Amino acid sequence: MKITELRSRRFVFNHEDRPFHPTWRPFPERHQDVTVVEIKTDEGITGIGAGGVLTRLGSVAPLFVGKDPLAIEEHWHTLRSIAHLMGRPWPIEIALWDIAAKKACVPLAKLLGGFTDKLLAYCSTGEIHGLEQRVEDVLRIRSEGFRAVKLRFHNPDWRIDLKTLDAVRKAVGDSMTIMVDANWGWYLPGDRTLGHWDVKTARAVVRELERYDVFWIEEPLYAYDYDGLAELREHTTLRVAGGELNAGLHEFQVYFDKGSLDVYQPDCTFAGGVTVAKKVAGMAQAAGLLFSPHTWTNGLGLAANLQVGAAVPNCPFIEFPYDPPNWVPEYRDFMLAEQLRIDGDGYLHVPDRPGLGVELDEARLAAIERA
Ligand SMILES: [Mg+2]
């Protein structure tokens, strides 16, 4: 099999009527700007991928056309070098895996190991809502089938977030698993920047969170504060989660060497493709630790990370970005012919189709393609 074409197309989906105010951005999102990569082969198999970058990846096509799409480790090294020059090219690598699994006529999760065909989804909220609103939200998502929810702690005073957690825990009792994401792994100027935590603050927060049976505390400190995370981890019974924007095996190796994390969250669209995410899952498995990939890019990114999570034995939850009314599958999955939905028991299923198991909604995309 040979690659005959590699192209990228940019799509902009507007949701001006309902801007989304995530904790990780100091300005609202009013549209989703997504680059979709497609790789065609001489056997008629096409692979697709998308991530969180806008790079015109089609310009690197000559490095791949004419080559065997299944030589993924070789392509990975080319992509690693491209990453130095023009950002994160990992949607190309994801498209290659899509081709490999389509060639094998199995879902990608099966090609990678096939541990399970469904994962328990946690509802990953993205905004800070008022206490009463958040309680109402969580009760509603529980009624939709979710058995786990992640709350954001990002107010300048974390005690405000703690009150919300207290109210949510009282409302749901022990019927739901609760995670907390502080989102202090990285930040932009203009963000609630002065609120970001040092080790002492993080220790004070986790001491409180232990009383609420929180499953993990995510990104309580700057992502490269390896020692601070390790110190925090030593002083709490809570699992410490992170790594969503880290890239390459070497950065993750430092986390392992320092003992910084309990839950590893590489996102294959950021970390170095399916190849790196799967290897990090194996490193975590060897250390007796958990893997639960970050998925918050778009529906195609979620679809790819779902496949990696379902392939391995140490992924207890998959992140399901969902925070109505401002973040809903209609926005997240705008490029997909079929939106990703949980079942009534809170599971997200690996699509029973070869590859990533998702298709582009070409009719919709034709209307929103940009130069
Ligand atoms: Mg996060």
PDB file of N, CA and C and ligand atoms in Angstrom, residues 150 152 181 183 218-219 244 294, ligand 1:
ATOM      1  N   LYS A 150     -16.481  15.718  36.200  1.00  0.00           N
ATOM      2  CA  LYS A 150     -15.299  16.492  36.593  1.00  0.00           C
ATOM      3  C   LYS A 150     -15.675  17.958  36.719  1.00  0.00           C
ATOM      4  N   ARG A 152     -14.554  21.987  37.622  1.00  0.00           N
ATOM      5  CA  ARG A 152     -13.403  22.895  37.501  1.00  0.00           C
ATOM      6  C   ARG A 152     -13.244  23.699  38.788  1.00  0.00           C
ATOM      7  N   ASP A 181     -10.559  19.396  38.378  1.00  0.00           N
ATOM      8  CA  ASP A 181      -9.501  19.889  37.492  1.00  0.00           C
ATOM      9  C   ASP A 181      -9.231  21.354  37.830  1.00  0.00           C
ATOM     10  N   ASN A 183      -6.790  23.101  36.394  1.00  0.00           N
ATOM     11  CA  ASN A 183      -6.361  23.802  35.161  1.00  0.00           C
ATOM     12  C   ASN A 183      -5.212  24.775  35.384  1.00  0.00           C
ATOM     13  N   GLU A 218      -6.601  17.252  39.198  1.00  0.00           N
ATOM     14  CA  GLU A 218      -5.888  17.376  37.908  1.00  0.00           C
ATOM     15  C   GLU A 218      -5.205  18.738  37.811  1.00  0.00           C
ATOM     16  N   GLU A 219      -3.977  18.738  37.347  1.00  0.00           N
ATOM     17  CA  GLU A 219      -3.193  19.951  37.123  1.00  0.00           C
ATOM     18  C   GLU A 219      -3.302  20.960  38.268  1.00  0.00           C
ATOM     19  N   GLU A 244      -1.696  16.601  30.153  1.00  0.00           N
ATOM     20  CA  GLU A 244      -2.549  16.738  28.971  1.00  0.00           C
ATOM     21  C   GLU A 244      -1.879  17.464  27.807  1.00  0.00           C
ATOM     22  N   HIS A 294      -6.552  12.902  28.011  1.00  0.00           N
ATOM     23  CA  HIS A 294      -7.242  14.168  27.748  1.00  0.00           C
ATOM     24  C   HIS A 294      -7.874  14.042  26.361  1.00  0.00           C
TER      25      HIS A 294
HETATM   26 MG    MG B   1      -7.538  19.146  32.206  1.00  0.00          MG
END
